[in-house]
PDB file of C-alpha atoms in Angstrom:
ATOM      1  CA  UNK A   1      12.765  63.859 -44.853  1.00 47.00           C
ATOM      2  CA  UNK A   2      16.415  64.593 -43.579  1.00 58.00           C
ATOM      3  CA  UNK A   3      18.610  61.335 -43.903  1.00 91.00           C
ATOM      4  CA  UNK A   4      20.790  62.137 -40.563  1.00 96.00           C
ATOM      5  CA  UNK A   5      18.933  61.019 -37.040  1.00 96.00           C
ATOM      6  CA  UNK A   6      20.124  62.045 -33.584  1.00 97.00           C
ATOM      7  CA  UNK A   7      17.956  61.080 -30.284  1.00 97.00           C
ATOM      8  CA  UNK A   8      15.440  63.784 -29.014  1.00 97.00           C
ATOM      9  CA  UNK A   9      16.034  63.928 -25.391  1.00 98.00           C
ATOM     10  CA  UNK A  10      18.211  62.785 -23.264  1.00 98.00           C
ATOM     11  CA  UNK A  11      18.922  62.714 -19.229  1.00 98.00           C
ATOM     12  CA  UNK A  12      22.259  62.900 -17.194  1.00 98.00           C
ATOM     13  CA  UNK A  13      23.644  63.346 -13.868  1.00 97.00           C
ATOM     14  CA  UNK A  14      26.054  66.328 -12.927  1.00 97.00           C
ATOM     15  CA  UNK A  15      29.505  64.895 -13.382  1.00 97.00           C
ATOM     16  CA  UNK A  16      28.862  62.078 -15.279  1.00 98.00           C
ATOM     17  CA  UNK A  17      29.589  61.108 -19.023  1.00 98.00           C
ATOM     18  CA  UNK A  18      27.018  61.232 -21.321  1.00 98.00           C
ATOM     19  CA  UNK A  19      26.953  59.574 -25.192  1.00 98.00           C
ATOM     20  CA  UNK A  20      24.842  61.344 -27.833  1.00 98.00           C
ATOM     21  CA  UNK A  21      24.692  59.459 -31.281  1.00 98.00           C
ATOM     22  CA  UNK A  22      23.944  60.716 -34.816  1.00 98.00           C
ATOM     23  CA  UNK A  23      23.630  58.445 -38.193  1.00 98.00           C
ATOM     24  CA  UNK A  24      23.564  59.704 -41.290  1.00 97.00           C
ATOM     25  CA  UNK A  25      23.326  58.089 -44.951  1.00 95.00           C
ATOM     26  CA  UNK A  26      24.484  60.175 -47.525  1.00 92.00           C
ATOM     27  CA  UNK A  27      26.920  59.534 -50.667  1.00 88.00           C
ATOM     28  CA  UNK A  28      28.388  62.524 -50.821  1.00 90.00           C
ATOM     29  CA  UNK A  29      30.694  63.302 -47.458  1.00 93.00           C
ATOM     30  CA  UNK A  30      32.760  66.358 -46.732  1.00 94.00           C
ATOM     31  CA  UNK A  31      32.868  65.948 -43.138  1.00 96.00           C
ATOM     32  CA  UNK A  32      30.755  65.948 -39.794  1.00 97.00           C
ATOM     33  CA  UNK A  33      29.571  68.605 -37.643  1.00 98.00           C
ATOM     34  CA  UNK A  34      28.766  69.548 -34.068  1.00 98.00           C
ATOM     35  CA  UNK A  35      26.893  72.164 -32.400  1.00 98.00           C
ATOM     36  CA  UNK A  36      25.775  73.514 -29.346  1.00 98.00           C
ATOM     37  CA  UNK A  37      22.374  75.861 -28.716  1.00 98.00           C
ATOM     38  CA  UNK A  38      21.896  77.082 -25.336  1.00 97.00           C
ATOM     39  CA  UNK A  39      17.591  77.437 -25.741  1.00 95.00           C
ATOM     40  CA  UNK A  40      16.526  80.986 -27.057  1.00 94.00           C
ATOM     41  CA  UNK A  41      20.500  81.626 -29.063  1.00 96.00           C
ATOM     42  CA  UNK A  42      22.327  80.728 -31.513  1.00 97.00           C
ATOM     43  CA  UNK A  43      24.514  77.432 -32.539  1.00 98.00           C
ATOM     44  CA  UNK A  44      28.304  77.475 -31.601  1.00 98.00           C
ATOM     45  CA  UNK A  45      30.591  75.243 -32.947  1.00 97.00           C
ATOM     46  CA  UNK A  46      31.868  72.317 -30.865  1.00 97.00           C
ATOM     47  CA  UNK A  47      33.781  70.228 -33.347  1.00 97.00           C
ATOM     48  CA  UNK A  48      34.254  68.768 -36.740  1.00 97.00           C
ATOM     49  CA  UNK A  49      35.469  65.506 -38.070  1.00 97.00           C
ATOM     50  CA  UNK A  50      36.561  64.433 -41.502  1.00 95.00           C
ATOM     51  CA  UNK A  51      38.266  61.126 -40.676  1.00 96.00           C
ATOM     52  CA  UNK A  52      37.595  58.422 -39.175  1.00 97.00           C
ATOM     53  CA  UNK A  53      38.506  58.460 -35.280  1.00 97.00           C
ATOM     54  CA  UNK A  54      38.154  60.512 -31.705  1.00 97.00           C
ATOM     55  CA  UNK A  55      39.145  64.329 -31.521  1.00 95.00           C
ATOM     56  CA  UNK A  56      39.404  65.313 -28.122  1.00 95.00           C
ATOM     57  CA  UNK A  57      38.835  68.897 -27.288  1.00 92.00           C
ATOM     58  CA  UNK A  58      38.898  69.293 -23.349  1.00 95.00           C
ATOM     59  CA  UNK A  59      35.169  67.845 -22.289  1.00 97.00           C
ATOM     60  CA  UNK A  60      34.263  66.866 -25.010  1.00 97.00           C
ATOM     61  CA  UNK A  61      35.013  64.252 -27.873  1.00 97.00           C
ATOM     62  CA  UNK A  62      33.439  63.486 -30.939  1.00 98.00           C
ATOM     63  CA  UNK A  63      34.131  60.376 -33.179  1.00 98.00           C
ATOM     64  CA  UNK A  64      33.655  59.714 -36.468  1.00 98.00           C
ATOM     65  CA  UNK A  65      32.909  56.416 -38.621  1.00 97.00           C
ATOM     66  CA  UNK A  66      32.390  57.181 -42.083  1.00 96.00           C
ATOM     67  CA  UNK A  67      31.703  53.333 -43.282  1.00 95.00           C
ATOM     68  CA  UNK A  68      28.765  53.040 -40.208  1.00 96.00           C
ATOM     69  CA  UNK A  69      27.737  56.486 -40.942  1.00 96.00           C
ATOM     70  CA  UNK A  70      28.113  57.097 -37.600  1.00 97.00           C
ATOM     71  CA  UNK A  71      29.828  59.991 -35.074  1.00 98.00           C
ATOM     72  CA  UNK A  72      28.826  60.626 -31.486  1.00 98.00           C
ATOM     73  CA  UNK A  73      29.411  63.776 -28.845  1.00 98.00           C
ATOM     74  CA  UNK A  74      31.031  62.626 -25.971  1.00 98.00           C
ATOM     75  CA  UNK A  75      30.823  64.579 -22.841  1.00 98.00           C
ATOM     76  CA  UNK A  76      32.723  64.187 -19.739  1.00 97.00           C
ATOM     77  CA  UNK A  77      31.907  65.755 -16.252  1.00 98.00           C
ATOM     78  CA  UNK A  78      29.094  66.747 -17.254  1.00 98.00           C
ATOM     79  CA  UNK A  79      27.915  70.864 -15.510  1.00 97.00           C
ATOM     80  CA  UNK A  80      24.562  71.901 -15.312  1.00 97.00           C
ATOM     81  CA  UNK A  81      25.741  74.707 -18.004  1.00 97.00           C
ATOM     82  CA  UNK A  82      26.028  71.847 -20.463  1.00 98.00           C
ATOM     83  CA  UNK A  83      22.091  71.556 -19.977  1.00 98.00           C
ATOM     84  CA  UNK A  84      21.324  72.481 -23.725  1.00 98.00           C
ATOM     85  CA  UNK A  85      20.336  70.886 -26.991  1.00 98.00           C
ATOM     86  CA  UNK A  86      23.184  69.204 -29.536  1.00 98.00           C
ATOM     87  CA  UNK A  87      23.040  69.218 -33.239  1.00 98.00           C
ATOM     88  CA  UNK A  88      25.077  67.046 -35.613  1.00 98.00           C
ATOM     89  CA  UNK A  89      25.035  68.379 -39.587  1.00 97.00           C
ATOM     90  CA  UNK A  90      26.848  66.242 -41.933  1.00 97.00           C
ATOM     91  CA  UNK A  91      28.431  68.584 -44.853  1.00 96.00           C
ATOM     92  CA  UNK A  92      27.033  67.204 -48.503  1.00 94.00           C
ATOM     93  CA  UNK A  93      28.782  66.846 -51.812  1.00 92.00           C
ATOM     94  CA  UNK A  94      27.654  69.948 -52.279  1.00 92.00           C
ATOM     95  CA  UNK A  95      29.531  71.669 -49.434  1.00 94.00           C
ATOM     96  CA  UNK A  96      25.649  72.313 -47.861  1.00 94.00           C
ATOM     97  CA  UNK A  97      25.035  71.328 -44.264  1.00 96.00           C
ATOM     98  CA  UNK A  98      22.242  68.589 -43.651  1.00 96.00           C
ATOM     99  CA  UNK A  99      21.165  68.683 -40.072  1.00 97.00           C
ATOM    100  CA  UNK A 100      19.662  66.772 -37.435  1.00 96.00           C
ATOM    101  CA  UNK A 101      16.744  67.943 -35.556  1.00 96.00           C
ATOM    102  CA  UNK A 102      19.028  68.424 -32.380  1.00 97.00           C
ATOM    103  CA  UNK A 103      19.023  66.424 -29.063  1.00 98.00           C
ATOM    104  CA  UNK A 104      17.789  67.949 -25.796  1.00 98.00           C
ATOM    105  CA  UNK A 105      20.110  67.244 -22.947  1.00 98.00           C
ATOM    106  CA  UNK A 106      18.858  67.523 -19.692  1.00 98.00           C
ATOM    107  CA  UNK A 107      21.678  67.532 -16.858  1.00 98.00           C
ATOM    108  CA  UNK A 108      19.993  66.977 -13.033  1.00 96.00           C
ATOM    109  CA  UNK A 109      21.880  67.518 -10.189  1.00 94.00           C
TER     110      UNK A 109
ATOM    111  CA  UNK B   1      33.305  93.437 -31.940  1.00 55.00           C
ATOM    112  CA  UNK B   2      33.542  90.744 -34.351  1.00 66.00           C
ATOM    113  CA  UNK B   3      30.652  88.516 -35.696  1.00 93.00           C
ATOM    114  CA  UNK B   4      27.341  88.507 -37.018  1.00 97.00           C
ATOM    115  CA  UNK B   5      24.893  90.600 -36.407  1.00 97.00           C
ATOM    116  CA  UNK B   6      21.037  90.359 -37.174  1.00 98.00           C
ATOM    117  CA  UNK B   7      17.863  92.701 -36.714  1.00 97.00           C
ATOM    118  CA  UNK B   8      15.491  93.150 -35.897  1.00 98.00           C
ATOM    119  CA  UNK B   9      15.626  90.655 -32.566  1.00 97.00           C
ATOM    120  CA  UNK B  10      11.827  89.702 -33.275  1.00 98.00           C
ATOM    121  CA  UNK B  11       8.783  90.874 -35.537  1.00 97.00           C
ATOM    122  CA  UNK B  12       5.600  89.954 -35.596  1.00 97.00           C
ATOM    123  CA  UNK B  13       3.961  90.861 -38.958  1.00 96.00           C
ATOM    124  CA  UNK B  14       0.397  90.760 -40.476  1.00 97.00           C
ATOM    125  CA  UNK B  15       0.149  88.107 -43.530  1.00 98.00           C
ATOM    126  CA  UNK B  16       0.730  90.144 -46.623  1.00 97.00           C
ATOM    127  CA  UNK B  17       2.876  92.208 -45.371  1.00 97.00           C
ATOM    128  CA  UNK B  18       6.785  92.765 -47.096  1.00 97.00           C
ATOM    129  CA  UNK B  19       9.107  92.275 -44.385  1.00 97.00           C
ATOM    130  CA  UNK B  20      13.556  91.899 -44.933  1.00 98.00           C
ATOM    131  CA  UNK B  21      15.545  90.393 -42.129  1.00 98.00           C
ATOM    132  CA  UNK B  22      18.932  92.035 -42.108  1.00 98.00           C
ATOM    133  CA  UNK B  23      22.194  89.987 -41.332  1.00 98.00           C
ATOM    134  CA  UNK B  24      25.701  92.082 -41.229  1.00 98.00           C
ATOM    135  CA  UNK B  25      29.343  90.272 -40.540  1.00 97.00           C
ATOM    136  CA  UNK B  26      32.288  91.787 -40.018  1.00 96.00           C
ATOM    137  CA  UNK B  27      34.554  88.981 -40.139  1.00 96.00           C
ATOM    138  CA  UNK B  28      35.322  89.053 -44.228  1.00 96.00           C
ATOM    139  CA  UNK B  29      33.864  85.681 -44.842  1.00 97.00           C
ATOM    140  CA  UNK B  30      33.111  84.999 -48.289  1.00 97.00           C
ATOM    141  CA  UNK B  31      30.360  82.817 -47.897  1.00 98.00           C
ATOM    142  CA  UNK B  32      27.025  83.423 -45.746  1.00 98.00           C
ATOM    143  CA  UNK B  33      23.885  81.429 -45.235  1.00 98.00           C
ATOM    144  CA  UNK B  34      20.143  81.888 -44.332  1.00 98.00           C
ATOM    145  CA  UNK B  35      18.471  79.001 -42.300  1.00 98.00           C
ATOM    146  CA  UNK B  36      15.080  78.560 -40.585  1.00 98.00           C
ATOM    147  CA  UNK B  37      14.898  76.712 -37.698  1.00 98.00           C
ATOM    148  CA  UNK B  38      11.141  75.303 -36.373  1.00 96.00           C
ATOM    149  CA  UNK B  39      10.009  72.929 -33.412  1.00 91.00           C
ATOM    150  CA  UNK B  40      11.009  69.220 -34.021  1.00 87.00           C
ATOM    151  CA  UNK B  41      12.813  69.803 -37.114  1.00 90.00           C
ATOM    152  CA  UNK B  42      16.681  70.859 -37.882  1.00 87.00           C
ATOM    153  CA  UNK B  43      18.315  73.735 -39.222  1.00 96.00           C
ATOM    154  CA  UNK B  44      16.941  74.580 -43.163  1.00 97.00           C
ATOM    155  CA  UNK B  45      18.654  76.239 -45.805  1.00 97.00           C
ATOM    156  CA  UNK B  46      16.736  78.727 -47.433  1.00 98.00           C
ATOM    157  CA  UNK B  47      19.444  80.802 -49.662  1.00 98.00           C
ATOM    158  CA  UNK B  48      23.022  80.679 -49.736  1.00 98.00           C
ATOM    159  CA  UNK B  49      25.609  83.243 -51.176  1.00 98.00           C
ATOM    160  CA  UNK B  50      29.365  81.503 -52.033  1.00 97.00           C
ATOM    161  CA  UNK B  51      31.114  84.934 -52.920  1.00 97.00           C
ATOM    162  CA  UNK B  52      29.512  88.367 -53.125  1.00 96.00           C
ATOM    163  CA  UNK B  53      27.530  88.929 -55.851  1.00 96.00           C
ATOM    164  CA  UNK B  54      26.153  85.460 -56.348  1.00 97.00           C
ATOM    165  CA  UNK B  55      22.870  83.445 -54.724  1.00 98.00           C
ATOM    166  CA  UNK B  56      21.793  79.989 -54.663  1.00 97.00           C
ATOM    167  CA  UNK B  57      18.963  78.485 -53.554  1.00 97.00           C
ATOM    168  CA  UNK B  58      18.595  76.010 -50.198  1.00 96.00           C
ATOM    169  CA  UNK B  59      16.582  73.228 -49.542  1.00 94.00           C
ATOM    170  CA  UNK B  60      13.165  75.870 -48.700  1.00 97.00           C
ATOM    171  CA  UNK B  61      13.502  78.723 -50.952  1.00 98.00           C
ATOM    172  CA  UNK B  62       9.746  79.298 -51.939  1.00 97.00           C
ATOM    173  CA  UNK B  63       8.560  83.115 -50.635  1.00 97.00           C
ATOM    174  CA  UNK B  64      12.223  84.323 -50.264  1.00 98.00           C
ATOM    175  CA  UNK B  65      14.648  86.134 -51.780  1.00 98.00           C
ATOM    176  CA  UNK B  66      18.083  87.459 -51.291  1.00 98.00           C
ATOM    177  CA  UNK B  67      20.632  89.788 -52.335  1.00 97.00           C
ATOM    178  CA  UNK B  68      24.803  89.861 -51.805  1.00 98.00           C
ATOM    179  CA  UNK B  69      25.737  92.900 -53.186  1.00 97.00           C
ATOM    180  CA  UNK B  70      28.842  93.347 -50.730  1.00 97.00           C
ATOM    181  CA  UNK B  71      30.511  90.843 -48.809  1.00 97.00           C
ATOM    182  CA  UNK B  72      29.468  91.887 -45.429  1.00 97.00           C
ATOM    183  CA  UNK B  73      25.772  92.331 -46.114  1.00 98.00           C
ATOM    184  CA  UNK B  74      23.074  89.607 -46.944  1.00 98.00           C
ATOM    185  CA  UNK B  75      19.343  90.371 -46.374  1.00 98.00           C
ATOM    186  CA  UNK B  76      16.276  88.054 -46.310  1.00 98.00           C
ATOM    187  CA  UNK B  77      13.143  89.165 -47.992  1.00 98.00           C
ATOM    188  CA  UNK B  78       9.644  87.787 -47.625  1.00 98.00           C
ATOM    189  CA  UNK B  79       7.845  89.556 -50.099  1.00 95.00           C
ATOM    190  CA  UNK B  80       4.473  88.548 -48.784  1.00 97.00           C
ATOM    191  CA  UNK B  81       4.496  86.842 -45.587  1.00 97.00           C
ATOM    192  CA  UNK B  82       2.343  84.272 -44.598  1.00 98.00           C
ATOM    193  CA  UNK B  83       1.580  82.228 -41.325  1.00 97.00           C
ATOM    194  CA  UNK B  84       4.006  79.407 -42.268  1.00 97.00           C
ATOM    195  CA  UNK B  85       6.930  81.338 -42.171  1.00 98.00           C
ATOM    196  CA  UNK B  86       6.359  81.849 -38.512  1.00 98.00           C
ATOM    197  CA  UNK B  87       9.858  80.503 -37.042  1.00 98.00           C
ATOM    198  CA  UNK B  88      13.637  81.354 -35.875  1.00 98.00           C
ATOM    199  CA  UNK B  89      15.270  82.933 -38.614  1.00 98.00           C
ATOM    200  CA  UNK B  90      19.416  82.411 -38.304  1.00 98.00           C
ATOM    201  CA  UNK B  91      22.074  83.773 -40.835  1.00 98.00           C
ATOM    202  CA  UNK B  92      25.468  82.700 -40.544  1.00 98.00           C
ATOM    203  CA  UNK B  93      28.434  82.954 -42.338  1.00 98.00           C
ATOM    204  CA  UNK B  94      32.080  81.019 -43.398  1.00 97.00           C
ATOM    205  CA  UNK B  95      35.288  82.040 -44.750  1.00 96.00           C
ATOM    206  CA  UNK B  96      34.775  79.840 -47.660  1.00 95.00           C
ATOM    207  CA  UNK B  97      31.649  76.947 -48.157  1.00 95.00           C
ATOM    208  CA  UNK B  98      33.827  73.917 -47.008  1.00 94.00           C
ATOM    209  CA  UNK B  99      34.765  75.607 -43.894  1.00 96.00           C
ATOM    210  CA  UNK B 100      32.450  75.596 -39.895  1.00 96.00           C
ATOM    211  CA  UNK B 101      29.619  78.415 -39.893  1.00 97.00           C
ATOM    212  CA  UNK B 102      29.102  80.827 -37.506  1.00 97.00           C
ATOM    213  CA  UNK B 103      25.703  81.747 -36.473  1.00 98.00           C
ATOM    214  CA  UNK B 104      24.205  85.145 -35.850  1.00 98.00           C
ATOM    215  CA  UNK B 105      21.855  85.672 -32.784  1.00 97.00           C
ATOM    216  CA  UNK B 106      18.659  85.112 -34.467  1.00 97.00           C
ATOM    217  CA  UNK B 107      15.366  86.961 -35.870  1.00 98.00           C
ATOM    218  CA  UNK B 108      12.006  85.646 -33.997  1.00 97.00           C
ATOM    219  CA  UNK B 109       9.546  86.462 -36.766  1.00 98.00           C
ATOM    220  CA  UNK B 110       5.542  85.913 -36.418  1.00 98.00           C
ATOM    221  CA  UNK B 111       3.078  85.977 -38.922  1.00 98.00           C
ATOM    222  CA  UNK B 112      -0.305  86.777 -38.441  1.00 96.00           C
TER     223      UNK B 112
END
């Protein structure tokens, strides 16, 4: 099986902040990967880390620690538009993506 | 308009059957991707292409096969297609391998 693990589901309020986590073990790392799929399209790209530490991009964050194997999404005010599922994909020695099996975010109002 | 393009949109298909998923970019990126995505599981590489004119195989390449004979085109063949290749089919594309892929809009393929 796929050495990377991200929650399935996950519930938030409108407005709120919301945490999604992904670990990964791997030896070879070329950085860390988010996505966003609206149900029924594609993935678009959210963000990517190669070092350790946040990157804020409006909304959202991700962070990255490459000794924990670790990175979360971090969203902030969350909209009902955000209602979609997340996938994390760490990038192998190989320059191949490895992916989780994406986590289902449900915003209620 | 820029991007990837894929077609058809969905297929269903009897088992047996020869069947190529077409994926067109028009963005110059040097490297492009097939991946089949299924219910509970992530995103799997079936064939890669680095540069035109060369393939590699992904993590699922059994009953596939590709071709990059220009750099904007890379098809998807199932030369006999059976039930388990039922799924989302996605090609994407990046300007080189190291760099974030961009994903076309999908091929919904069925096998009966």
């Amino acid at each position: 099986g796929q050495n990377i693990d991200q929650p399935t589901e996950m519930t938030a309020t409108e407005g709120a902040i919301v945490q999604i986590n992904c670990t990964y073990q791997t030896s070879g790392f070329n950085g860390l990967f988010w996505y966003q799929q609206h149900a029924g399209e594609a993935p678009t790209f959210l963000s990517y880390n190669v070092l350790d530490g946040l990157e804020e991009k409006g909304r959202f964050s991700s962070f990255l620690s490459r000794s924990k194997g670790y990175s979360y999404l971090l969203l902030k005010e969350l909209q009902m538009k955000d209602s979609a599922s997340y996938l994390c994909a760490y990038m192998d020695s190989n320059y191949q993506l490895i992916w989780g099996a994406g986590t289902k975010l449900i915003i209620k109002p | 308009i820029a991007g990837i393009t894929q077609a058809p949109t969905s297929q269903i298909l009897a088992a047996g059957r020869r069947m190529t998923l077409r994926c067109t970019q028009d963005m110059r990126h040097n490297a492009m991707y097939w991946y089949r995505q299924d219910l509970g599981l992530g995103l799997r590489l079936i064939h890669y292409s680095n540069t035109a004119g060369t393939t590699g195989k992904g993590e699922v390449p059994d009953g596939y096969s590709v071709s990059r004979a220009n750099t904007d085109d890379f098809p998807l063949t199932l030369a006999s297609a059976v039930p388990s290749q039922t799924s989302v089919y996605f090609c994407a594309s990046s300007d080189s391998p190291e760099d974030t892929q961009y994903f076309g809009p999908g091929t919904r393929l069925t096998v009966l």
